[in-house]
XYZ file of C-alpha atoms in Angstrom:
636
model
C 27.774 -1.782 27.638
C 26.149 1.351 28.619
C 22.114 2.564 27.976
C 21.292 5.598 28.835
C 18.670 8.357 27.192
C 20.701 11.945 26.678
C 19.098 14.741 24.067
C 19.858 14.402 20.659
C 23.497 15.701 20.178
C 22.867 17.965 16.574
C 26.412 16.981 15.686
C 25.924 13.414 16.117
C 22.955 13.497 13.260
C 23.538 10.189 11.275
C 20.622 11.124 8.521
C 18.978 13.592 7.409
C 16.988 15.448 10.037
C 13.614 15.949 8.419
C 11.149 13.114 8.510
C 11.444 10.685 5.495
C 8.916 11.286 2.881
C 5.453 9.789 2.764
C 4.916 6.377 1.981
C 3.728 7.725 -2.014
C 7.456 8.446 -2.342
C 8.357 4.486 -2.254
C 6.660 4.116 -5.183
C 6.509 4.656 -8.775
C 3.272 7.014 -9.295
C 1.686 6.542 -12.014
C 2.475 9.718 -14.752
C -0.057 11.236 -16.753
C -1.129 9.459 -19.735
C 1.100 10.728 -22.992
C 0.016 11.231 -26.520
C 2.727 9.839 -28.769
C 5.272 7.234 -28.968
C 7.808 8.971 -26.884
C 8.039 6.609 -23.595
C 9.649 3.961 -25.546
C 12.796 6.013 -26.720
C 14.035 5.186 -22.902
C 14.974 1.991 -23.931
C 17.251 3.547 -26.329
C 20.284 2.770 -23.556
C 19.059 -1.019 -24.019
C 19.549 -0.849 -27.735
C 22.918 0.330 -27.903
C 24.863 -2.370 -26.816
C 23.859 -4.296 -30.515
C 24.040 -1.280 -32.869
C 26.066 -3.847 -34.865
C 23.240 -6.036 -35.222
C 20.793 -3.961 -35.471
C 22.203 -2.268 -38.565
C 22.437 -5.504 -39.978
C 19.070 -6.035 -39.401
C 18.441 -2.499 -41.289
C 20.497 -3.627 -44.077
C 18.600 -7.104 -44.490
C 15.038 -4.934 -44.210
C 16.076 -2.346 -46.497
C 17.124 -4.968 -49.142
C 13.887 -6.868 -48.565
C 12.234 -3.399 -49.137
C 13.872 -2.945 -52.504
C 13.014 -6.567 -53.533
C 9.425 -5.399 -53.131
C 9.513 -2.386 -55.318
C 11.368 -3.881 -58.219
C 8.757 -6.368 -58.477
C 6.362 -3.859 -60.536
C 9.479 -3.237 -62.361
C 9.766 -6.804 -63.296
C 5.962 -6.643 -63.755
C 5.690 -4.182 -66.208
C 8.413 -5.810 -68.240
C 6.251 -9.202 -67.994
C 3.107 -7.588 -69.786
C 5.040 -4.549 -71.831
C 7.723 -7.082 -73.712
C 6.336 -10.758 -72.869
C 2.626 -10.937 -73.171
C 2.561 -7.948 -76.337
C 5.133 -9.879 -78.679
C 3.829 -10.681 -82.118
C 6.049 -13.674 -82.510
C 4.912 -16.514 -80.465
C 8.600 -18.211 -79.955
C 9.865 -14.673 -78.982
C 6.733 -14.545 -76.911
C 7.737 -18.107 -75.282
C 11.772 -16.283 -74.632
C 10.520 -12.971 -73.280
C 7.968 -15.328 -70.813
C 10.550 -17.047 -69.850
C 13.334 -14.606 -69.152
C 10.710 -12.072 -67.591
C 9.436 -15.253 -65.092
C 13.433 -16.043 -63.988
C 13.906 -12.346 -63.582
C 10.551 -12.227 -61.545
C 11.494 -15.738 -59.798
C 15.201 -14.097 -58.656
C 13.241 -10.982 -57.186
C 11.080 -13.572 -55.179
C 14.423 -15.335 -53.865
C 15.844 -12.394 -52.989
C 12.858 -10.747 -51.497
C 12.698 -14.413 -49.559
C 16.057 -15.066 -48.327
C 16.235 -10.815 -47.423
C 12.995 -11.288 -45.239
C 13.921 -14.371 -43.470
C 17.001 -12.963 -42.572
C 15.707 -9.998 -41.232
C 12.618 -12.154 -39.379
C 16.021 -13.628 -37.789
C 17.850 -10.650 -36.919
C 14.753 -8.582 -35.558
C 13.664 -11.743 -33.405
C 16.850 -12.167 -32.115
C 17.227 -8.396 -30.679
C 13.789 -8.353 -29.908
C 14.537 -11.814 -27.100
C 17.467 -10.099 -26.461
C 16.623 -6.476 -25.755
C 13.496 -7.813 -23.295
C 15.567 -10.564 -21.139
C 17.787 -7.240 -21.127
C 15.271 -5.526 -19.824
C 13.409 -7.577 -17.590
C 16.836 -8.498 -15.642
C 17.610 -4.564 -15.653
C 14.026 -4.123 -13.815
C 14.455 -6.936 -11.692
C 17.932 -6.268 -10.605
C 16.765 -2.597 -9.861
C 13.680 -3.636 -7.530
C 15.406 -6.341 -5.371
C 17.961 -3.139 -4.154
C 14.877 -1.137 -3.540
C 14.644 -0.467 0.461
C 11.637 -2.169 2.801
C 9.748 1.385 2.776
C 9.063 0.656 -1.930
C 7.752 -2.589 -0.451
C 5.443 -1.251 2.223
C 3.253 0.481 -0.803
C 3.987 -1.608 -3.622
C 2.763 -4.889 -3.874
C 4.603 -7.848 -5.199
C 1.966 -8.741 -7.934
C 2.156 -5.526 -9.905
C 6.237 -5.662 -10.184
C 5.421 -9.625 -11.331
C 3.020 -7.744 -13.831
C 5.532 -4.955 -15.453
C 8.195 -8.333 -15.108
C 6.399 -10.501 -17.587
C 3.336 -8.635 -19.032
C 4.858 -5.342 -19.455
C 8.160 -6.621 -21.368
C 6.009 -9.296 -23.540
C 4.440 -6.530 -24.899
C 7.739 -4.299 -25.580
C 9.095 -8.191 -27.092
C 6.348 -8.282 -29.160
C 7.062 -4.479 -30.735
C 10.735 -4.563 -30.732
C 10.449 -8.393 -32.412
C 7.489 -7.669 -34.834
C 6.066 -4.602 -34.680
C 8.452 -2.186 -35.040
C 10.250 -4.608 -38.003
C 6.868 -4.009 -39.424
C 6.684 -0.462 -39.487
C 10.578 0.394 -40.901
C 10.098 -2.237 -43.396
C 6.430 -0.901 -44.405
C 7.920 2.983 -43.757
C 10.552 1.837 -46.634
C 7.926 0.724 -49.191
C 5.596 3.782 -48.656
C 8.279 6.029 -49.607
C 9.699 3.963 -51.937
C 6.343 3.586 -53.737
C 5.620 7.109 -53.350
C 8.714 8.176 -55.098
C 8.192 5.719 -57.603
C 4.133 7.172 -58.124
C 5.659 10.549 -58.416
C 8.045 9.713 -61.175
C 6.068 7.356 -63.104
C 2.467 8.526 -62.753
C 2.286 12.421 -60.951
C -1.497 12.498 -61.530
C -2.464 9.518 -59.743
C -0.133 10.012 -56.989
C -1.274 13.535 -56.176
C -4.938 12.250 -56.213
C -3.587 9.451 -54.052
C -2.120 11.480 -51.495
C -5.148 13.544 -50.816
C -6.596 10.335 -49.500
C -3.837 9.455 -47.403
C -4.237 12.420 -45.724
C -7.512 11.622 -44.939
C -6.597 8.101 -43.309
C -3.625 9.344 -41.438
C -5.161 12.657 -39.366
C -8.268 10.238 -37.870
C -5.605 7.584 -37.178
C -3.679 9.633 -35.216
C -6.655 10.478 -32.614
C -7.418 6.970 -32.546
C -4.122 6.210 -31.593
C -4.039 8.365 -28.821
C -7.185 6.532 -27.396
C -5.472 3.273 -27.916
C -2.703 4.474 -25.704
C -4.642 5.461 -22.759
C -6.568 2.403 -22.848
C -3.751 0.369 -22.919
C -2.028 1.804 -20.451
C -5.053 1.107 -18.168
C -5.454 -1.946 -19.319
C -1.621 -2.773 -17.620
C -2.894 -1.260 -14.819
C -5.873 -3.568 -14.211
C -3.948 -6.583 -15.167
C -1.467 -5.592 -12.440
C -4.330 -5.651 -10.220
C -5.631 -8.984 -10.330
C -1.992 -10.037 -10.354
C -0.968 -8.583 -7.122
C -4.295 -10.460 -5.895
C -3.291 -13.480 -7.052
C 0.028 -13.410 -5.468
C -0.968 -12.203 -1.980
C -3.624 -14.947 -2.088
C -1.502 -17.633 -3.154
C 1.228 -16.845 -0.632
C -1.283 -17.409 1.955
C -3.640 -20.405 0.937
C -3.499 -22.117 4.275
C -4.875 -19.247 6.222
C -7.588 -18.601 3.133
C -8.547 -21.996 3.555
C -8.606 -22.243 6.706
C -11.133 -19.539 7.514
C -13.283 -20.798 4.293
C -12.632 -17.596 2.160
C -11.899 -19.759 -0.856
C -15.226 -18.161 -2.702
C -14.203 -15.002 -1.422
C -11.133 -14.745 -2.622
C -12.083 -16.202 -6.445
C -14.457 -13.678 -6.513
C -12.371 -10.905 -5.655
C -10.077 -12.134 -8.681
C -12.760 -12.792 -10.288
C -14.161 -8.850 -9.832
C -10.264 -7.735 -10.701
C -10.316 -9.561 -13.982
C -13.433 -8.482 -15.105
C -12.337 -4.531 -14.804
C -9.273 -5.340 -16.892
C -11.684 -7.027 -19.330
C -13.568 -4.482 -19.664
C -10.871 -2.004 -20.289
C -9.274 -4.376 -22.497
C -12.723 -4.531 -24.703
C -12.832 -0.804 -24.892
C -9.072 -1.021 -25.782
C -9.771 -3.648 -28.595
C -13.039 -2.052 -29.985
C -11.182 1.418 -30.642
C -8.704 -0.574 -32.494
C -11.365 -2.428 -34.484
C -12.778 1.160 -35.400
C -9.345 2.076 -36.429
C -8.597 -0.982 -39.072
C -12.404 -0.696 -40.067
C -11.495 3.073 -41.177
C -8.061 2.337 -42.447
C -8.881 -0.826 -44.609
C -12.010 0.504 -45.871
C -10.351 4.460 -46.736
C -7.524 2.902 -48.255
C -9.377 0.435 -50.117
C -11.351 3.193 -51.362
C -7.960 4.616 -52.583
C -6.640 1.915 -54.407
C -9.971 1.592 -56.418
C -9.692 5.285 -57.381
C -5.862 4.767 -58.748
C -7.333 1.625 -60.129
C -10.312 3.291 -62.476
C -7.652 6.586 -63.170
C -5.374 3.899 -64.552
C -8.046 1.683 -66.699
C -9.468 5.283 -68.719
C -5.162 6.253 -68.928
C -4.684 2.914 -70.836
C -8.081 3.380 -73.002
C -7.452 6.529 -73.670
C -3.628 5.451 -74.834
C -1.917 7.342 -72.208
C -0.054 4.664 -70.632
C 0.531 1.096 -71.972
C -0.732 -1.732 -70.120
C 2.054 -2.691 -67.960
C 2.536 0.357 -66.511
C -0.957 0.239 -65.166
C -0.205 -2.805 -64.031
C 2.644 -0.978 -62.406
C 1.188 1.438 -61.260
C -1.641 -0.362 -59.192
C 0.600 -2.308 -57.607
C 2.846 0.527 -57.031
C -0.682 1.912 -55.273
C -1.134 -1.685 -53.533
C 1.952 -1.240 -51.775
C 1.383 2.442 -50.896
C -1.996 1.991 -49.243
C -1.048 -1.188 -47.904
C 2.054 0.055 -46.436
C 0.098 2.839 -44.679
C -2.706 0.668 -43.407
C -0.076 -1.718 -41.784
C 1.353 1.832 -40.092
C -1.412 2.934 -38.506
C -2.054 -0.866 -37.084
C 1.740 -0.815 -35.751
C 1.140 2.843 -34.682
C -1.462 0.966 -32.478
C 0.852 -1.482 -31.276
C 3.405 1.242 -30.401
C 1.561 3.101 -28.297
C 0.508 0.193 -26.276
C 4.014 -0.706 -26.223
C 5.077 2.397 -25.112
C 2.118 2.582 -22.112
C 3.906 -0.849 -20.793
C 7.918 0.776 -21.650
C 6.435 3.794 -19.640
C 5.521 1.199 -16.478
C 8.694 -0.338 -16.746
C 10.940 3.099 -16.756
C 8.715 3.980 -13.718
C 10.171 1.032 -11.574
C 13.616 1.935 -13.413
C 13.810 5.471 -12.100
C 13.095 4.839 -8.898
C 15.514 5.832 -6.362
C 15.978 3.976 -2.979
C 16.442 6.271 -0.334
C 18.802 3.639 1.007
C 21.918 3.734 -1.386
C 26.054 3.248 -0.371
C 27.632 7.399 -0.370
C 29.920 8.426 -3.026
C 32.660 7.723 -0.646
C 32.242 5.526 1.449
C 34.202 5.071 4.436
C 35.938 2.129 5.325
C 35.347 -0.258 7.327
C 37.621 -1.176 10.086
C 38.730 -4.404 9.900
C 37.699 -7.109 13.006
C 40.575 -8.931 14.760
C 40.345 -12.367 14.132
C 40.669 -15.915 15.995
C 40.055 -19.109 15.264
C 37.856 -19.774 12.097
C 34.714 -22.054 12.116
C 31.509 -22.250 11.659
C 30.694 -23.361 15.284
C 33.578 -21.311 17.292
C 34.949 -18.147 18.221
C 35.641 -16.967 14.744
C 35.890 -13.040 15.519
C 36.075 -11.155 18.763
C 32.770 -8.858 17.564
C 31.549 -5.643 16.319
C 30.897 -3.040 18.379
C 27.334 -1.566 18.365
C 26.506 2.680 18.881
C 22.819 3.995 18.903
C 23.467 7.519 20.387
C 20.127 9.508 20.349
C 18.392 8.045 18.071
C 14.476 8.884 16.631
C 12.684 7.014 13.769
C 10.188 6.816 12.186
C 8.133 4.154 9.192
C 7.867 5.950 6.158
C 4.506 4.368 6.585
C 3.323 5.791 9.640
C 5.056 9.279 9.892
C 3.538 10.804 13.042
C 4.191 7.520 15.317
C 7.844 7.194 16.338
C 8.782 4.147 16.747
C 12.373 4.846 18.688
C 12.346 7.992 20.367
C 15.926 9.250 22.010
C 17.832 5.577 22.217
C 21.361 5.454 23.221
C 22.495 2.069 23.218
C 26.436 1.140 23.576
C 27.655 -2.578 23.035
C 31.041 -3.753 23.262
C 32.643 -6.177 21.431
C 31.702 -10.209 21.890
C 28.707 -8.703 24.189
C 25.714 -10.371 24.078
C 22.636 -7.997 24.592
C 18.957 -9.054 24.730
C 16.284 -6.677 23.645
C 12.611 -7.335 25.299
C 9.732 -5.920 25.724
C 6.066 -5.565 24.389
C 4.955 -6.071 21.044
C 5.333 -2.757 19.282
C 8.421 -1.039 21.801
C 10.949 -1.209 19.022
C 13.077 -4.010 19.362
C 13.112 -5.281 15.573
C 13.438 -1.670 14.570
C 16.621 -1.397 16.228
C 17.461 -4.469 13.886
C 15.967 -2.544 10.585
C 18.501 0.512 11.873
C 21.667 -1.760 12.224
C 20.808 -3.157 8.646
C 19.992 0.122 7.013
C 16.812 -1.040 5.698
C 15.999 2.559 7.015
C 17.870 5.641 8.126
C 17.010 7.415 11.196
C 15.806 10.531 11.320
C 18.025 11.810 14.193
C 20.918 10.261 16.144
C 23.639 7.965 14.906
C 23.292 5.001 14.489
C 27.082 3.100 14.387
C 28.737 -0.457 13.710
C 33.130 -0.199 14.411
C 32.724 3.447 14.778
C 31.369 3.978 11.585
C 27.871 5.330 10.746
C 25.895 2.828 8.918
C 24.644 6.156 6.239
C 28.571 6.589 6.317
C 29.590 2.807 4.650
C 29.131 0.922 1.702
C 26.030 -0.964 2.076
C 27.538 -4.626 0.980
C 30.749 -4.023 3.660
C 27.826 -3.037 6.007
C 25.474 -6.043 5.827
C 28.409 -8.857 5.169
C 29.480 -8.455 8.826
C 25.957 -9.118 9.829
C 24.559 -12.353 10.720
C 20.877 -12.460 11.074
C 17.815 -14.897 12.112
C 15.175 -13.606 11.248
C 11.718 -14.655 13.251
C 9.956 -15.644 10.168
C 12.423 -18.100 8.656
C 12.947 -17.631 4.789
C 13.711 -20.906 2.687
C 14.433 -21.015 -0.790
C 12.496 -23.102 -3.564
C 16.018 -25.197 -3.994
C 17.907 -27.668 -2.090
C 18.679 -27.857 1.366
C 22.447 -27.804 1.178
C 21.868 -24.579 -1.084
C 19.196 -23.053 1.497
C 22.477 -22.962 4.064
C 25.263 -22.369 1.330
C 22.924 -18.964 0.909
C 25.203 -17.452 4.089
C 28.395 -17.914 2.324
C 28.090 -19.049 -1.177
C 31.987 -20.181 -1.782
C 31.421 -22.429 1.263
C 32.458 -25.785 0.645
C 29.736 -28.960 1.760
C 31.724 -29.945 4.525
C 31.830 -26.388 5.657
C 27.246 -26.317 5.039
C 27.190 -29.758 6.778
C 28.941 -28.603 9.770
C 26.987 -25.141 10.052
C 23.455 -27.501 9.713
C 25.252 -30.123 12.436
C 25.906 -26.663 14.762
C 22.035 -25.703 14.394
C 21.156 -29.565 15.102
C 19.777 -29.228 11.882
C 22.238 -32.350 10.204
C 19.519 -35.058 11.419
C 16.399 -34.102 9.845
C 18.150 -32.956 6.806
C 19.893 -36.418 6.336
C 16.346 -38.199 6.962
C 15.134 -36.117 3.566
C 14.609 -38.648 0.156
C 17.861 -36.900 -0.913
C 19.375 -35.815 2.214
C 21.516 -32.547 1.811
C 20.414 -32.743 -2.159
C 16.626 -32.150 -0.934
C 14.492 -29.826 -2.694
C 12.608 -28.376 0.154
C 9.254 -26.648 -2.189
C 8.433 -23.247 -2.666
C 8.833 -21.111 1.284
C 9.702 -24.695 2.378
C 6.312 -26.050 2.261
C 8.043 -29.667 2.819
C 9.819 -28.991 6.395
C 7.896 -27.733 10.191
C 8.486 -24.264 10.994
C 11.154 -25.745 13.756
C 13.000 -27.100 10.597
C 12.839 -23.908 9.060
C 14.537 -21.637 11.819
C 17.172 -24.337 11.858
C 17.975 -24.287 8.180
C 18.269 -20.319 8.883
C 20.107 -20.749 12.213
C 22.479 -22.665 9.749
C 22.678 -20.197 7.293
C 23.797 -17.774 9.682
C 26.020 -19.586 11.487
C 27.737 -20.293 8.521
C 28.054 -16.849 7.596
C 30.705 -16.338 10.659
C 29.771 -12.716 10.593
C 30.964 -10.814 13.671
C 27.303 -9.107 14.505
C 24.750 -11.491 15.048
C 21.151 -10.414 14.950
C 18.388 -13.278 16.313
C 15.047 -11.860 16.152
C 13.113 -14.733 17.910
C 15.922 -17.653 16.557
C 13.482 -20.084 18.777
C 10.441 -19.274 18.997
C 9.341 -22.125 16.301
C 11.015 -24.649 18.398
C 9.296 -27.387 20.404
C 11.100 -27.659 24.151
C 13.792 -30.450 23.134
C 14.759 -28.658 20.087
C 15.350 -25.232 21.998
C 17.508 -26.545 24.114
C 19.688 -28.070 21.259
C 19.410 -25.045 19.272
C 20.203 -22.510 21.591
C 22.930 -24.452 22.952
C 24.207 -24.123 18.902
C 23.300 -20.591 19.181
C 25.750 -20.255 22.509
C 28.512 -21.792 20.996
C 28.064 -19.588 17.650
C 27.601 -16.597 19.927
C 31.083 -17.004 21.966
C 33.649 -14.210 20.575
C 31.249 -12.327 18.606
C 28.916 -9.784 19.682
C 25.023 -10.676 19.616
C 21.410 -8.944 20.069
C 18.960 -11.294 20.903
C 15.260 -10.204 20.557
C 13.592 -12.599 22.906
C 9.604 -13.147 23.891
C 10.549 -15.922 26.062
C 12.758 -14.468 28.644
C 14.263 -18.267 29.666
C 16.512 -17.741 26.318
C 18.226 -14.557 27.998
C 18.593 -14.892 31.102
C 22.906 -15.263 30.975
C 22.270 -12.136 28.802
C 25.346 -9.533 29.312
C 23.079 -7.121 29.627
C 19.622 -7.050 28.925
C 17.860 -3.726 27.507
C 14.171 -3.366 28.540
C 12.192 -1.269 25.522
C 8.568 0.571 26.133
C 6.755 2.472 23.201
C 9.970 3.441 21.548
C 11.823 4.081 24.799
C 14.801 2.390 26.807
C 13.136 2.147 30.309
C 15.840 -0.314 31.874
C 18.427 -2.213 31.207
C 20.913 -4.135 33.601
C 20.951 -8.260 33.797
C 18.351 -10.520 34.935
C 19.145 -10.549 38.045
C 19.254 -6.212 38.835
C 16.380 -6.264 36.531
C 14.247 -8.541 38.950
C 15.240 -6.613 41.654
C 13.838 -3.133 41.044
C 10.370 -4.413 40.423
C 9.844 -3.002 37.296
C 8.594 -3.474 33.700
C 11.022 -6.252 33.558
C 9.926 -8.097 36.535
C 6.496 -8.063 35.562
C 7.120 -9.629 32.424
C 9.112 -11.867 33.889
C 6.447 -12.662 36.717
C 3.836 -13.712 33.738
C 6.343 -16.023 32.543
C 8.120 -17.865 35.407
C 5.013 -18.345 37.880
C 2.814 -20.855 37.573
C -1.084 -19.572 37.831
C -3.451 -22.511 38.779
C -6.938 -21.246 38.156
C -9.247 -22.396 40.902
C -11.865 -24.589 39.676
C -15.731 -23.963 39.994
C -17.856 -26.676 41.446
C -20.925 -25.187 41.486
């Protein structure tokens, strides 16, 4: 291994040279609030795959329309031919045959209805859980820098509040307003044909519901899109809080906390209640306008039959013909409502769906070389190693764009090495880690894993020859032998049992109620924080990946369990090649090399022993740590 600090070679660039964008580019902003309906025709792509099914559902609502409008039909028959007879046994016929041609209209519309209730319901469960697992999927391959500006709590928000509210349009709503959209013209056409005057006189009041609805409507959707927002809020709150109710509680913030939640749900109240009255102002106007209308058609219709313009059953027709009409547009503007609140939540959701990860495998990758191979096994020499490049490299957070946090690192690590990194908080040392990952790309320099730039491969070839410990252990709300099998899910349980028996983790695991079968509770509330780095030492380990990355593997360990761990860690380490990130300099001290970091910088590196002996950064550090300082004691 060689460290040294040469310029940046421009033709050794492994990124882009500009600085990454600004922390606002990570995530979704939120767009300016539209005016119509138009967000939700991007889930079009999510209604596709069932055009099958959702014709049939077309079919079943257009016949349940039809059903509707030939009940007037039947209607008019019942009072034109059955109630006006002279005879009183043809009377008793014509009642009879008018009330089984009425009763097979109501079976039809019935059996139509329900099997469009099915059909819509159906596509509407369907097209969310599409959805929602389109959204999720999309997020977890988002990289760190969408997480270091977007907090958990609002993507839980779009997750399950966002996509109820599209279930509830796609499942209801939107059923509501074809089916009602049928009717209307249906009854229109029939109005036109059967009674012109009315229906002209008709429509000049329908104009006079529909313009006013339409500005409501764009209130409604502004409002509901804030609404979203400030439910997001108090969600993210809740999350961040919950994740951390041992350290709330133990400084007494409980009161605190509530209250902020408390102040988070009253805003989205309140937006909610200005949401909700301009609705109520809405189906006051439409009910009471189109109420207005039908009365109209209704007195037009009494003087036609007085005057003996019409007969009696075709005012009966024609009112309900009007009935259905009004009705039909009074039940539009409500879904009209419901769409645009819909389409405020579909325009969240597309947001998180059109965000691009800056972090994303090229259009060609390049192959990666393949890594000769021993013995396999979860505690041995499985692979001779990777070998590691860092040739100039400068980076910077997305987050904090004028700091650099590596500045001109040239690191070189030959295969089955093992290389410490140490240092102060803040030098750099898990930011090497990040690079090696590609959770970020460097700004300048190349970064290199096999002689291949990490920008260069595909990101899964990348990261599965990777091992990593992570210092903050990561457990899984499922079983223990499942926690492990997470390294290499086609391992078998003998292969899991001897990767937890390797990070001395077989004991405590077998002393669990269910052993191996253990659920260990949400984060692994149910094991120590020594218990946890073992179940992740395990998981790594099993993984047999020929770069191992411990970022503090240890540091959660009491004495005893150190020393059984790391010599777990040894054996795993033997014919791969390893960077240790070490605090506690005891753990590195047979270190090939160890690489001394400062502010972004390589200021040393050499092994324990050189390092002591030039009496630098090193040596201090290690001087803190190895000698024993007795504080005298005051008597006075």
């Amino acid at each position: 291994m060689t460290v040294s600090a040469p310029a940046p070679d421009p033709t050794s660039v492994g990124t882009a040279a500009a600085p990454a964008p600004a922390s606002s580019a990570a995530r979704p902003q939120p767009a300016p609030p539209a005016r119509s309906v138009r967000p939700l025709r991007e889930l079009l792509p999510f209604l596709r795959p069932y055009r099958g099914r959702i014709a049939l559902a077309g079919l079943f609502l257009l016949l349940a329309a039809i059903s509707t409008l030939v009940l007037p039909l039947a209607l008019k028959s019942l009072i034109d031919q059955g109630l006006v007879a002279a005879d009183p046994g043809e009377r008793v016929l014509a009642l009879r045959e008018h009330f089984f041609a009425l009763f097979t209209v109501g079976a039809a519309l019935g059996v139509f209805s329900a099997a469009r209730f099915y059909m819509v319901t159906w596509l509407g469960e369907r097209i969310t859980a599409d959805l929602r697992n389109a959204v999720y999927a999309h997020v977890v391959r988002q990289s760190p820098e969408f997480f270091e500006t977007t907090q958990t709590g609002e993507v839980l928000s779009r997750l399950t509040t966002d996509t109820t509210l599209v279930q509830a349009v796609i499942g209801s709503s939107l059923s509501m307003g074809l089916r009602n959209t049928v009717m209307g013209i249906g009854a229109m056409g029939m109005l036109i044909v059967t009674n012109p005057v009315v229906m002209s006189q008709v429509m000049g009041i329908l104009v006079l519901v529909v313009l006013p609805a339409l500005w409501f409507g764009r209130k409604v959707r502004k409002l509901s899109r804030a609404s979203q927002d400030r439910v997001a809020d108090s969600s993210a709150i809740a999350a961040e809080v919950l994740n951390a109710v041992p350290v709330v509680q133990s400084y007494t913030q409980e009161a605190r906390e509530a209250a902020r939640f408390d102040t988070a749900t009253e805003r989205a109240f309140a937006t909610a209640v200005r949401r909700t009255r301009m609705r109520a102002g809405l189906v006051a106007f439409v009910i009471s306008t189109t109420f207005g209308a039908l009365l109209w058609g209704l007195y037009q219709g009494t003087q036609a039959v007085i005057d003996g313009q019409i007969t009696a059953g075709h005012l009966g027709q024609t009112v309900v013909y009007v009935i259905l009409l009004v009705g039909s547009v009074a039940v539009l503007a409500e879904v009209y409502g419901d769409l645009l609140r819909a389409a405020g939540a579909s325009e969240r959701l597309i947001e998180l769906l059109q965000t691009r990860s800056p972090i994303a495998s090229p259009a060609q990758p390049t192959a990666m070389p393949a890594v000769p191979m021993h013995e396999r096994g979860v505690q041995g020499v499985g692979r001779v190693g990777s070998r590691v490049s860092l040739q100039g490299v400068a980076f910077r957070y997305p987050s904090r764009p004028l700091t650099l946090a590596l500045d001109d690192v040239t690191i070189e690590v030959e295969p089955g090495q093992t290389v410490a990194l140490v240092g102060p908080s803040g030098a750099g040392k898990s930011t090497v880690f990040q690079l090696l990952l590609r959770f970020y790309d460097a700004q300048s320099g190349r970064v290199a894993i096999d002689g291949v730039g990490v920008h260069e491969a595909e990101l899964q070839a990348l990261r599965a020859r990777i091992g990593l410990v992570p210092q903050d252990s990561v457990v899984f709300s499922t079983s223990a032998l499942e926690n492990i099998r997470y390294g290499r899910p086609d391992a078998s349980d003998e292969e899991v049992i001897a990767a937890a028996t390797a990070a001395h983790a077989d004991g405590f695991i077998r002393a669990l109620p269910e052993g191996y079968a253990s659920f260990l509770g949400e984060r692994g509330v149910r094991l120590s924080g020594g218990q946890r780095q073992r179940i992740s030492i395990a998981r790594a380990i099993l993984k047999n990946a020929p770069l191992l990355l411990l970022d503090e593997a240890t540091s959660a360990l009491d004495t005893e369990s150190e020393r059984a761990v790391q010599a777990a860690l040894d054996a795993a380490m033997r014919g791969r090649t390893t960077l240790v990130i070490a605090h506690r300099l005891a753990t590195v001290i047979n270190a090939d090399r160890i690489v001394v970091l400062k502010a972004g910088r390589v200021v040393d590196a050499g092994t324990h022993a050189e390092l002591l002996a030039r009496s630098g950064l090193y040596s201090r550090l290690a001087a803190a740590q190895f000698t024993d300082v007795v504080p005298s004691r005051s008597t006075a």
